Amino acid sequence: MSKNVLVVEDDEVIRENLKEILEMEGYDVSLARNGQVALDFLRSLSSSPDSLPFLILLDLNMPVMSGPEFLKVIKMDTSPLANIPVIVMTAVPNPEVLGAAQVLKKPLDLDELLSKIQNLAPAAA
Amino acid sequence: MTHLGPEDIQEESQLSSLNLCQSALQDMAEPFCLLDSQWRYIFANKRWLKTVQMESNPPTGKNMWDVFPHLKQTVVGEELHRAMRDRVQVRFEFYSAAAGGRWIEVRAYPVGDGIAYFSTDISAQKLEQENAKRSQIQFDAILEGVSSGVTAFSAAGEPIFINNMGARMAGYPSAEAYLEARRSGKDMEFKLFDEQGQPIDRSQLPSYLAFQGEKNPPEKIVQYQLAGSAEMKWSSLKSKPVFDESGRLQMVVTIFTDITDRKRAELEREDYAKDALIERARLEAVLRQVESGVIIVDAKTKEAVFMNDKVREIWRWPAIPTSGSERYSRLKGFHLDGRQLRAEDWTSYRAAEQMRAMPPEEVEILRGDGTRGFIRNSADIVRNAQGEVVAVVVTLQDVTEIRKQELALRFLDEATQILHTSLDYNTTLKAVAQLAIPKLADWCSVTIMEADGPNQIAIAHQDPKMLEIAEEFRRKYPTDWSSEGLAARVFRTGKSSIVPVITDEMLEAGAKDPEHLRYLRALGLGSLIIVPIKEREQSFGILTLVSSGKTGPFGEADLKSAEELGRRAGQAIENARLYHHAQNAIRSRDTLVSVSAHELLTPVTGSKLQMQLMRRKLDQGREITPELLRKVVDQTERQLDRLHRLVNEMLDLSRINHGKFAIERSHVNLSELLRDLVERSLNQLQSAECTVSTQIEPDITGHLDSYRIEQVVSNLISNTCRYARGASVKVELSRTSPDMACITVADTGIGIQKADQDRIFQRFERVGTINEGSGLGLGLFIVKQIVQAHDGQVLLESEFGKGSTFTVTLPLNGAKNL
């Protein structure tokens, strides 16, 4: 399993800063600005499952393909994609979460986020 | 003259004259006898002998006082002695008990030295005299006893008689006083008047006429006033002339009777009669005007002896029967439970039978014109002086309208309750229409104007077959809502309409073709009401009530009820609409809150992450290079700008919602404004990987709100950056007419689906889900508001997959504010 985390977020500032923070923590970070880009990226990796990220940080409100739409697609996927844990990041007060493992409210509590990531990271397992 | 004894007479019987005399004396009808100076009987005729009952034993030669010793001391003795002694003729009467209680009149004459006497039985005359005397006394008593005055005046005008009553009536204490006054010429005058109180001419008095010889003068009623008295008295005068056998006027008897009391009573009676007439006239005037019908029924015959016009009006029957039997058999009444009234059930009948008043009772009636109504009947009885019930007074009140109103009110109550049960007016109005039949109408239908046109949401009739006919009719002849038809007009004008009686001629005139007419006839349209269903001048639809006519034509009261129902239905619809509106508003607010929170939190989240990253770097002692610091400052500023823009959008929305969105015009160089704005947007466009080109016609100026126009273009560019990432964007400005500018922002992005093109200008409308892109979704809504405030237009041309073009046309010198 890689040390790779996929961040799916349309807001550039959030996306870039998350990348820098996670990299400082020693994770590899891939970025996607919406669900569609993320899905394309994941499918491009399907031939080498080992390179798949161990975690997806998913924003809900995004253009082109939103978080819930993305979730729906990968949860229905028969490939190992469906098993990648997802942490949803949202500013919506009471989001309808579809099969997501965890929910984090925006603005993000960085300590909480890092601890959740750490719990899911293969090194910790 | 020779003294002749009985013997002598016999002796000288040959002497014919003597015999003749003797024979005459003998046969004379009067008792007769001769006495000599010695009181001896010398002759007695047969009559005398018979009178003294001595026919068989004549006293000839005997002394009279020996024969009748008891007479010597009586008037007989005295008078006969006087005749004998004084030689005079005597005449006397005496009562002879010895002769069987008879009155004898004796006449004696001296004859020779004796006397002759005749004795005559005058018992009969005596009795007559006695009777006459008694009659006189009785007559006097009667005259005194009668209550009338009686006078008798001689032919010469002298008073012969007056009774005490007469004297008193003439003002004297007694008859004597009157006669005395009369004799002395001091009698009192009194004034006489005729019945009408006019001075009377005495020649008209019956006494005057009697003196004139009129045998039977008519009775005369006079008024008189005694001297010195103010009192006017009444008297009847009756006079009769009395004639003697030869026909000469003897006297005039006048009877005058004081009839003052009777006359006064009569006058009073006349007054009473006059009062009674006035009373009756008054009563009739009242009866003519009262709102109730009044019938006076003879208690025995049940005949209506009086009936005011109101009765005929209430019954709508000008020739309503007055005869009891006919009336009770022909009037059709029903108890409120529907049973028909029998003759003995009518209030008047029962009142007469049971001889007591009847409390008000309400019955339904079948009027003369075939319609039905409600009356309230009550009866009271009239008794005569003997306490017998002679009449029944029945009053009837037309309570049809009250009944109808009660019915209508009850109906409105129930309808309102139904309308309140739910906000789903489709269901509630169906129930209301059903409730209206058959009490209020035979047909009830409700048509509501909905977004996709008129919708008959309810139609009710008791007979399912009729509903089928109505449905067929509606399919074949749908209502033309733009026509001048009644229904269309009511909806358009919001004014209700009533046709109390629909005649067949009206159907014929209104029918489009024979089939149409057949339908119209089949539907049973007798009377029609169409009212708007409206609330505060907004018409939602119409309510139609149709009566077949059996329950009578619709009237003003029905119209009012229907209008009220229309109002309440309108309220119900308005309530439902307001409720949905409120629900939408709440949803919109919730959306705004949710969207706003999300949008505001996004830059906050970004900035916070950046700050946390910086803190970590500081904590870990990493170097903060000037380049890094600049990047952080730039990003933070952008995030703050974004927050600022979002807050402004929210404020604009609030202004628009409260109608406080205003533009402030000033002289603006639109060309420069646009060029600067594109310049400032280059960063944003680059971030969205967009390429931009401009074609801006120089020196286009106008009287515009520069801040708001900048907002329009800025929003359009932001929108493009958000939805047309990586596209090429073209911003153009041109003058389409001397006073009209045109701004276009075109992109080569994914475009917008046709179905979404209108929606995107509404508030909180974003293409796709709420999750797409950023911003409040107010950008285009605000654009439209601003452009409209400038009297301009914003148009979108787009083809999905090929890009979008937003075109804003702006009058350059408009002055209208939003």
Short mmCIF file of C-alpha atoms in Angstrom, two decimals, chain A residues 4-122:
data_model
loop_
_atom_site.label_atom_id
_atom_site.label_comp_id
_atom_site.label_asym_id
_atom_site.label_seq_id
_atom_site.Cartn_x
_atom_site.Cartn_y
_atom_site.Cartn_z
CA ASN A 4 -0.63 8.22 -1.08
CA VAL A 5 -3.63 10.42 -0.10
CA LEU A 6 -5.98 11.74 -2.79
CA VAL A 7 -7.40 15.21 -2.06
CA VAL A 8 -10.56 16.02 -4.10
CA GLU A 9 -11.34 19.69 -3.58
CA ASP A 10 -12.43 22.46 -5.95
CA ASP A 11 -11.10 25.33 -3.89
CA GLU A 12 -7.52 25.92 -4.92
CA VAL A 13 -6.39 27.45 -1.66
CA ILE A 14 -7.70 24.59 0.44
CA ARG A 15 -6.35 22.04 -2.00
CA GLU A 16 -2.84 23.48 -2.14
CA ASN A 17 -2.53 24.06 1.55
CA LEU A 18 -3.80 20.56 2.40
CA LYS A 19 -1.19 19.17 -0.01
CA GLU A 20 1.63 21.06 1.66
CA ILE A 21 0.52 20.12 5.17
CA LEU A 22 0.10 16.43 4.39
CA GLU A 23 3.45 16.34 2.62
CA MET A 24 5.03 17.89 5.70
CA GLU A 25 3.53 14.92 7.61
CA GLY A 26 5.22 12.55 5.23
CA TYR A 27 2.31 11.52 3.02
CA ASP A 28 2.30 11.50 -0.76
CA VAL A 29 -0.53 13.70 -2.01
CA SER A 30 -2.44 13.58 -5.27
CA LEU A 31 -4.86 16.43 -6.13
CA ALA A 32 -8.13 16.53 -8.08
CA ARG A 33 -10.30 19.66 -8.49
CA ASN A 34 -13.52 17.68 -8.86
CA GLY A 35 -15.01 14.17 -8.71
CA GLN A 36 -14.57 13.54 -12.37
CA VAL A 37 -10.83 14.35 -12.36
CA ALA A 38 -10.43 12.15 -9.25
CA LEU A 39 -12.31 9.28 -10.87
CA ASP A 40 -10.23 9.52 -14.04
CA PHE A 41 -7.06 9.54 -11.92
CA LEU A 42 -8.11 6.50 -9.86
CA ARG A 43 -9.15 4.53 -12.92
CA SER A 44 -5.79 5.29 -14.53
CA LEU A 45 -4.24 3.49 -11.54
CA SER A 46 -6.50 0.45 -11.61
CA SER A 47 -3.92 -1.62 -13.46
CA SER A 48 -1.53 -1.24 -10.50
CA PRO A 49 -3.67 -1.48 -7.35
CA ASP A 50 -0.68 -0.98 -5.11
CA SER A 51 -0.27 2.56 -6.29
CA LEU A 52 -3.90 3.39 -5.31
CA PRO A 53 -4.16 5.96 -2.49
CA PHE A 54 -4.97 4.51 0.96
CA LEU A 55 -7.35 7.41 1.65
CA ILE A 56 -9.49 9.92 -0.19
CA LEU A 57 -10.24 13.34 1.31
CA LEU A 58 -13.39 14.41 -0.44
CA ASP A 59 -15.07 17.79 -0.67
CA LEU A 60 -18.83 17.62 -1.28
CA ASN A 61 -19.57 20.77 -3.26
CA MET A 62 -17.73 20.71 -6.52
CA PRO A 63 -18.54 21.46 -10.12
CA VAL A 64 -18.68 18.86 -12.88
CA MET A 65 -18.90 15.93 -10.45
CA SER A 66 -19.80 16.53 -6.86
CA GLY A 67 -18.63 14.57 -3.83
CA PRO A 68 -21.83 12.53 -3.43
CA GLU A 69 -21.85 11.69 -7.14
CA PHE A 70 -18.24 10.60 -6.92
CA LEU A 71 -18.98 8.48 -3.86
CA LYS A 72 -21.91 6.82 -5.57
CA VAL A 73 -19.74 5.84 -8.51
CA ILE A 74 -16.79 4.40 -6.60
CA LYS A 75 -18.98 2.56 -4.07
CA MET A 76 -20.66 0.78 -6.94
CA ASP A 77 -17.30 -0.03 -8.48
CA THR A 78 -16.39 -3.70 -8.25
CA SER A 79 -12.68 -2.95 -8.27
CA PRO A 80 -10.60 -2.25 -5.14
CA LEU A 81 -11.57 1.42 -5.58
CA ALA A 82 -14.70 0.71 -3.59
CA ASN A 83 -12.64 -0.22 -0.55
CA ILE A 84 -10.61 2.97 -0.27
CA PRO A 85 -11.71 4.81 2.88
CA VAL A 86 -13.13 8.27 2.31
CA ILE A 87 -13.13 11.21 4.67
CA VAL A 88 -15.68 13.80 3.68
CA MET A 89 -14.85 17.45 4.30
CA THR A 90 -17.85 19.73 4.25
CA ALA A 91 -19.16 23.12 5.29
CA VAL A 92 -22.73 21.91 4.90
CA PRO A 93 -24.25 21.78 8.43
CA ASN A 94 -25.88 18.36 8.18
CA PRO A 95 -24.57 16.58 5.13
CA GLU A 96 -26.19 13.46 3.79
CA VAL A 97 -23.25 11.19 3.80
CA LEU A 98 -23.37 8.31 1.39
CA GLY A 99 -21.22 5.46 2.58
CA ALA A 100 -18.40 7.71 3.72
CA ALA A 101 -16.38 6.47 6.61
CA GLN A 102 -15.88 9.74 8.33
CA VAL A 103 -17.06 13.33 8.16
CA LEU A 104 -15.04 16.40 9.01
CA LYS A 105 -16.57 19.81 9.25
CA LYS A 106 -15.00 22.80 7.57
CA PRO A 107 -13.12 24.79 8.70
CA LEU A 108 -11.00 21.75 9.34
CA ASP A 109 -9.60 20.84 12.73
CA LEU A 110 -6.13 19.96 11.55
CA ASP A 111 -5.23 17.79 14.56
CA GLU A 112 -8.39 15.77 14.13
CA LEU A 113 -7.80 15.40 10.41
CA LEU A 114 -4.20 14.26 10.91
CA SER A 115 -5.14 11.81 13.62
CA LYS A 116 -7.88 10.29 11.44
CA ILE A 117 -5.43 9.98 8.55
CA GLN A 118 -2.90 8.44 10.81
CA ASN A 119 -5.41 5.86 12.00
CA LEU A 120 -6.12 4.86 8.46
CA ALA A 121 -2.55 4.98 7.22
CA PRO A 122 -0.97 1.57 6.48
#
